[in-house]
Amino acid sequence: MPENDRPVETSGTTVSRRAVFTALGVGIGIGAVGLPTAASAATPGWSNPTLGTLTSGYKTPSRPDHAGWDVANSQGTPIYAIAAGTVRDIRTGSYPGDPTSGPLPGRTGNSVHIDHADSYFSYYGHLHRVLVSDGQRVLAGQLIGLMGTTGNSTGPHLHFEVHRPRLTTMDPRTFLANRGISLGSTAPVGTTGWPSVSQGTTSWVARVIQHLLRGRGVSTVVDGYFGPGTATSVRTFQSNKGLYVDGVVGPITWTALILPLQQGNSGDLVRGLQVALNARGASLTVDGAFGSVTATAVRNFQSSRGLAADGVVGPVTWSTLI
């Protein structure tokens, strides 16, 4: 495993939790020649480990010892098991710049190592948080961790490896392509959670973010355009909260931005909620007043998504709205 696992800087995009990336950045020295074309649907029993942009490739001329692929996205992006198996090893308690090794040789910080059928193993490094334990059985597409930048890393990304047998690596991008999966692009089986939103986006989601920033005390213009000013406001909020400062509103920044809301609340947080409800089919006046009409819209939305229709906007309702 390399000593300098580092993602390259990429331009910002908005990624819906249901979306599929249409283009991928490819590591230096890796071409498309010889790479199987992914099928229209993944082979049953297999999943993409995450969504993001491919950066450093497998054993490139510039990094011949790099035993996997790096997939970059915002901190907190969900990481999923590629197939059913048993967690062989985990590493927790790492931090950015941690010089010590994990379950496999190298400085990949918090990590998960899974034993699959037919002598296959998968490895997931640089995690912000590990969400499984040693010996735990997991299914394909099961959430196992959150993307991070622990260990020897300069930005949030997943370092992903596939072995057969253990410690004998193969190109994980080719391995998944043979199973109908485009690494970083095909929607994971277990895709859930928050989108990642960054500079350049114009959408109702950007408008929600701007209202939430204002509601959390950070000045920003509400115009639905996630421009340099909004990115600066996001970085200010992240710095204030002790988060990784990248100007991208990913899963961890989302959960820091939101607060539970219910009838009787008012202000910019409620305006953000009303914008999101309108995008989901409501016809509310965006006035920042959580009255009976907004409460009814919340309950209608919750009912339509199979949620508890209590009119209270907690983390689950927020993430389903966005």
Coordinates of C-alpha atoms in Angstrom, one line a residue:
M1 CA 0.0 0.0 0.0
P2 CA 1.5 3.4 -0.9
E3 CA 3.0 5.9 1.5
N4 CA 1.4 8.9 -0.3
D5 CA -2.3 8.0 -0.9
R6 CA -3.5 11.3 -2.1
P7 CA -6.4 12.3 -4.3
V8 CA -6.1 15.0 -7.0
E9 CA -8.2 18.1 -6.9
T10 CA -11.3 17.8 -9.0
S11 CA -14.0 20.2 -10.0
G12 CA -17.2 20.3 -8.0
T13 CA -20.3 18.5 -9.0
T14 CA -23.7 17.8 -7.4
V15 CA -24.4 14.2 -6.9
S16 CA -27.9 12.9 -6.1
R17 CA -28.0 9.8 -4.0
R18 CA -29.9 8.2 -6.9
A19 CA -27.7 9.7 -9.6
V20 CA -25.0 8.0 -11.7
F21 CA -21.9 10.0 -12.6
T22 CA -21.5 10.2 -16.3
A23 CA -17.8 10.9 -16.5
L24 CA -14.8 9.8 -14.5
G25 CA -11.3 11.3 -13.9
V26 CA -8.8 8.6 -14.6
G27 CA -5.4 8.1 -12.9
I28 CA -2.3 9.0 -14.7
G29 CA -1.0 6.2 -16.9
I30 CA -4.3 4.3 -16.9
G31 CA -6.1 4.1 -20.2
A32 CA -9.4 2.6 -21.3
V33 CA -7.7 -0.1 -23.4
G34 CA -8.5 -3.6 -22.1
L35 CA -11.0 -2.4 -19.5
P36 CA -14.3 -4.5 -19.8
T37 CA -17.4 -2.4 -20.6
A38 CA -19.7 -2.4 -17.6
A39 CA -23.0 -4.1 -18.2
S40 CA -26.3 -2.1 -18.0
A41 CA -27.0 -3.7 -14.5
A42 CA -24.7 -4.9 -11.8
T43 CA -24.3 -8.7 -11.3
P44 CA -26.6 -9.7 -8.5
G45 CA -24.7 -10.0 -5.2
W46 CA -22.2 -7.2 -6.0
S47 CA -22.2 -3.5 -5.3
N48 CA -20.2 -0.4 -6.0
P49 CA -18.4 0.6 -2.8
T50 CA -19.1 4.3 -3.2
L51 CA -19.8 7.2 -5.5
G52 CA -17.1 9.7 -6.5
T53 CA -14.4 10.7 -8.9
L54 CA -11.6 8.2 -9.7
T55 CA -8.2 9.7 -9.1
S56 CA -5.1 7.6 -8.4
G57 CA -5.2 4.3 -10.3
Y58 CA -3.9 0.8 -9.8
K59 CA -0.2 0.3 -10.1
T60 CA 0.3 3.2 -12.5
P61 CA 3.8 4.0 -14.0
S62 CA 4.0 7.0 -11.6
R63 CA 2.8 4.9 -8.6
P64 CA 3.8 1.2 -9.3
D65 CA 3.2 0.2 -5.7
H66 CA -0.4 1.7 -5.5
A67 CA -2.4 -1.5 -4.9
G68 CA -5.9 -0.1 -5.4
W69 CA -8.0 2.7 -6.8
D70 CA -8.8 6.0 -5.1
V71 CA -12.3 7.4 -5.3
A72 CA -12.7 11.0 -4.1
N73 CA -15.8 12.7 -2.8
S74 CA -16.8 14.8 0.2
Q75 CA -16.1 13.7 3.8
G76 CA -18.9 11.5 5.1
T77 CA -19.8 10.0 1.7
P78 CA -21.2 6.5 2.5
I79 CA -19.0 3.4 1.9
Y80 CA -20.6 0.0 1.2
A81 CA -19.5 -3.6 1.2
I82 CA -19.0 -4.8 -2.4
A83 CA -20.4 -8.3 -1.6
A84 CA -21.5 -10.4 1.3
G85 CA -18.8 -11.5 3.7
T86 CA -17.3 -11.3 7.2
V87 CA -15.3 -8.4 8.5
R88 CA -11.8 -9.7 9.0
D89 CA -10.1 -6.6 10.5
I90 CA -10.9 -3.0 11.2
R91 CA -8.8 0.0 12.2
T92 CA -10.3 2.9 14.2
G93 CA -8.9 5.9 16.1
S94 CA -6.8 7.2 13.2
Y95 CA -6.5 10.8 12.3
P96 CA -5.2 12.9 9.3
G97 CA -1.5 12.4 9.1
D98 CA -1.5 9.3 11.3
P99 CA 1.9 7.5 10.5
T100 CA 0.9 4.1 11.7
S101 CA -0.3 1.1 9.7
G102 CA -3.8 -0.4 9.6
P103 CA -4.8 -4.0 9.0
L104 CA -2.7 -4.1 5.8
P105 CA 0.7 -2.6 5.3
G106 CA 0.5 1.2 4.6
R107 CA -0.9 4.3 6.2
T108 CA -4.5 4.2 5.1
G109 CA -6.0 5.3 8.5
N110 CA -9.3 4.0 9.6
S111 CA -10.1 1.0 7.5
V112 CA -12.2 -2.2 6.9
H113 CA -11.0 -5.5 5.6
I114 CA -13.7 -8.0 4.5
D115 CA -13.4 -11.8 3.7
H116 CA -15.7 -12.9 0.9
A117 CA -16.6 -16.2 -0.6
D118 CA -14.2 -17.9 -3.1
S119 CA -11.1 -16.5 -1.4
Y120 CA -11.8 -12.9 -2.4
F121 CA -11.0 -10.0 0.0
S122 CA -11.9 -6.3 -0.2
Y123 CA -10.2 -3.4 1.6
Y124 CA -11.5 0.1 2.3
G125 CA -9.1 2.8 3.6
H126 CA -8.9 6.4 4.9
L127 CA -12.4 6.2 6.4
H128 CA -13.8 9.0 8.5
R129 CA -15.6 6.5 10.6
V130 CA -15.9 2.7 10.7
L131 CA -19.5 1.4 11.2
V132 CA -18.9 -2.3 11.5
S133 CA -17.0 -4.5 14.0
D134 CA -14.5 -7.4 13.7
G135 CA -16.3 -10.7 12.9
Q136 CA -19.5 -9.0 11.8
R137 CA -21.4 -10.5 8.8
V138 CA -22.3 -8.0 6.1
L139 CA -24.3 -8.1 2.9
A140 CA -23.6 -6.6 -0.5
G141 CA -24.4 -2.9 -0.4
Q142 CA -24.4 -2.7 3.4
L143 CA -23.1 0.5 4.9
I144 CA -19.7 -0.1 6.5
G145 CA -18.2 3.3 7.0
L146 CA -18.0 7.0 5.9
M147 CA -15.4 8.4 3.5
G148 CA -12.6 10.4 5.2
T149 CA -9.0 11.6 5.1
T150 CA -7.4 9.6 8.0
G151 CA -3.9 8.3 7.7
N152 CA -1.6 9.5 4.9
S153 CA -4.1 11.5 2.9
T154 CA -4.5 15.2 1.8
G155 CA -8.3 15.0 1.2
P156 CA -11.4 12.8 1.6
H157 CA -11.3 9.7 -0.6
L158 CA -11.7 5.9 -0.5
H159 CA -8.6 3.8 -1.1
F160 CA -10.2 0.5 -2.4
E161 CA -8.4 -2.8 -3.0
V162 CA -9.5 -6.3 -4.1
H163 CA -7.4 -9.4 -3.3
R164 CA -7.5 -13.1 -4.3
P165 CA -6.1 -14.7 -2.3
R166 CA -5.4 -12.3 0.6
L167 CA -2.6 -9.9 0.0
T168 CA -2.5 -10.8 -3.7
T169 CA -4.0 -7.7 -5.3
M170 CA -5.8 -7.3 -8.6
D171 CA -7.1 -4.2 -10.4
P172 CA -10.4 -3.5 -8.5
R173 CA -11.8 -1.3 -11.3
T174 CA -11.4 -4.2 -13.8
F175 CA -12.8 -6.6 -11.2
L176 CA -16.0 -4.6 -10.7
A177 CA -16.3 -3.9 -14.4
N178 CA -16.5 -7.6 -15.0
R179 CA -19.5 -7.7 -12.7
G180 CA -21.3 -4.8 -14.5
I181 CA -20.1 -2.1 -12.1
S182 CA -18.3 1.2 -13.0
L183 CA -16.2 2.0 -9.9
G184 CA -17.3 5.3 -8.5
S185 CA -20.2 5.7 -11.0
T186 CA -22.7 2.8 -10.8
A187 CA -25.2 3.5 -8.0
P188 CA -24.3 1.3 -5.0
V189 CA -26.9 -1.3 -3.9
G190 CA -27.3 0.5 -0.6
T191 CA -27.3 4.1 -1.8
T192 CA -28.9 6.3 0.8
G193 CA -28.2 9.5 2.6
W194 CA -27.2 13.0 1.7
P195 CA -26.0 14.4 -1.7
S196 CA -22.7 16.2 -2.1
V197 CA -23.1 19.7 -3.4
S198 CA -20.3 22.0 -4.4
Q199 CA -19.4 25.2 -6.2
G200 CA -21.0 25.7 -9.7
T201 CA -24.4 24.2 -8.8
T202 CA -27.6 26.1 -9.6
S203 CA -30.6 24.4 -8.0
W204 CA -33.3 24.4 -5.3
V205 CA -30.8 22.3 -3.2
A206 CA -28.3 25.2 -3.3
R207 CA -31.1 27.6 -2.2
V208 CA -31.9 25.3 0.7
I209 CA -28.2 25.3 1.7
Q210 CA -28.1 29.1 1.6
H211 CA -31.2 29.4 3.8
L212 CA -29.7 26.9 6.3
L213 CA -26.4 28.8 6.4
R214 CA -28.3 32.0 7.2
G215 CA -30.3 30.1 9.8
R216 CA -27.0 29.0 11.4
G217 CA -25.7 32.5 11.6
V218 CA -23.5 32.6 8.4
S219 CA -24.2 35.4 6.0
T220 CA -24.9 34.4 2.4
V221 CA -27.0 35.5 -0.5
V222 CA -30.0 33.3 -1.2
D223 CA -30.2 33.0 -5.0
G224 CA -30.0 29.3 -5.7
Y225 CA -26.5 29.6 -7.2
F226 CA -23.7 27.9 -5.3
G227 CA -21.0 30.3 -6.3
P228 CA -17.7 31.4 -4.8
G229 CA -19.6 33.4 -2.1
T230 CA -21.7 30.4 -1.0
A231 CA -18.5 28.2 -1.0
T232 CA -16.8 30.7 1.3
S233 CA -19.8 30.7 3.6
V234 CA -19.7 26.9 3.7
R235 CA -16.0 26.9 4.6
T236 CA -16.7 29.5 7.3
F237 CA -19.5 27.2 8.8
Q238 CA -17.2 24.1 8.5
S239 CA -14.4 25.9 10.3
N240 CA -16.7 27.1 13.0
K241 CA -17.9 23.5 13.6
G242 CA -14.5 21.9 13.5
L243 CA -15.3 20.0 10.3
Y244 CA -13.0 19.3 7.3
V245 CA -12.9 22.6 5.4
D246 CA -13.5 22.0 1.7
G247 CA -16.5 24.2 0.8
V248 CA -18.5 21.1 -0.2
V249 CA -21.8 20.3 1.5
G250 CA -21.5 16.5 2.0
P251 CA -23.2 14.2 4.5
I252 CA -21.3 15.4 7.5
T253 CA -21.8 19.1 6.7
W254 CA -25.5 18.5 6.0
T255 CA -26.0 16.9 9.4
A256 CA -24.3 19.8 11.1
L257 CA -26.4 22.4 9.1
I258 CA -29.8 21.0 9.9
L259 CA -31.8 21.2 13.1
P260 CA -35.1 19.4 14.0
L261 CA -38.1 21.6 13.1
Q262 CA -41.8 21.5 14.1
Q263 CA -44.8 23.7 14.1
G264 CA -44.2 27.0 15.8
N265 CA -40.6 27.4 14.6
S266 CA -39.7 30.3 12.3
G267 CA -36.7 31.8 10.4
D268 CA -34.4 30.8 7.7
L269 CA -34.2 27.1 8.6
V270 CA -37.9 26.9 8.0
R271 CA -37.5 28.8 4.7
G272 CA -35.0 26.1 3.7
L273 CA -37.6 23.4 4.7
Q274 CA -40.3 25.2 2.7
V275 CA -38.1 25.4 -0.4
A276 CA -37.4 21.6 -0.2
L277 CA -41.1 20.8 0.3
N278 CA -42.0 22.9 -2.7
A279 CA -39.4 21.0 -4.8
R280 CA -41.2 17.8 -3.7
G281 CA -44.6 19.0 -4.8
A282 CA -45.9 21.3 -2.1
S283 CA -47.2 24.8 -2.9
L284 CA -46.1 26.8 0.2
T285 CA -45.3 30.5 0.6
V286 CA -41.6 30.6 1.6
D287 CA -42.2 32.9 4.6
G288 CA -40.2 31.2 7.3
A289 CA -43.3 30.5 9.4
F290 CA -43.8 26.8 10.4
G291 CA -47.6 27.0 10.7
S292 CA -50.4 24.5 10.2
V293 CA -50.1 24.6 6.4
T294 CA -46.4 23.8 6.5
A295 CA -47.1 21.1 9.1
T296 CA -49.7 19.5 6.8
A297 CA -47.2 19.6 3.9
V298 CA -44.6 17.8 6.1
R299 CA -47.1 15.1 7.1
N300 CA -48.2 14.6 3.5
F301 CA -44.5 14.2 2.4
Q302 CA -43.7 11.8 5.3
S303 CA -46.7 9.7 4.5
S304 CA -45.8 9.5 0.8
R305 CA -42.4 8.2 1.7
G306 CA -43.5 5.7 4.3
L307 CA -42.1 7.7 7.2
A308 CA -43.8 8.4 10.5
A309 CA -46.2 11.2 9.7
D310 CA -45.8 13.2 12.8
G311 CA -45.1 16.6 11.3
V312 CA -41.7 16.8 12.9
V313 CA -38.7 17.3 10.6
G314 CA -35.9 15.3 12.0
P315 CA -32.7 13.9 10.3
V316 CA -34.6 11.1 8.5
T317 CA -37.2 13.5 7.1
W318 CA -34.5 16.1 6.2
S319 CA -32.3 13.5 4.3
T320 CA -35.4 12.1 2.5
L321 CA -36.4 15.6 1.4
I322 CA -33.0 16.5 0.1

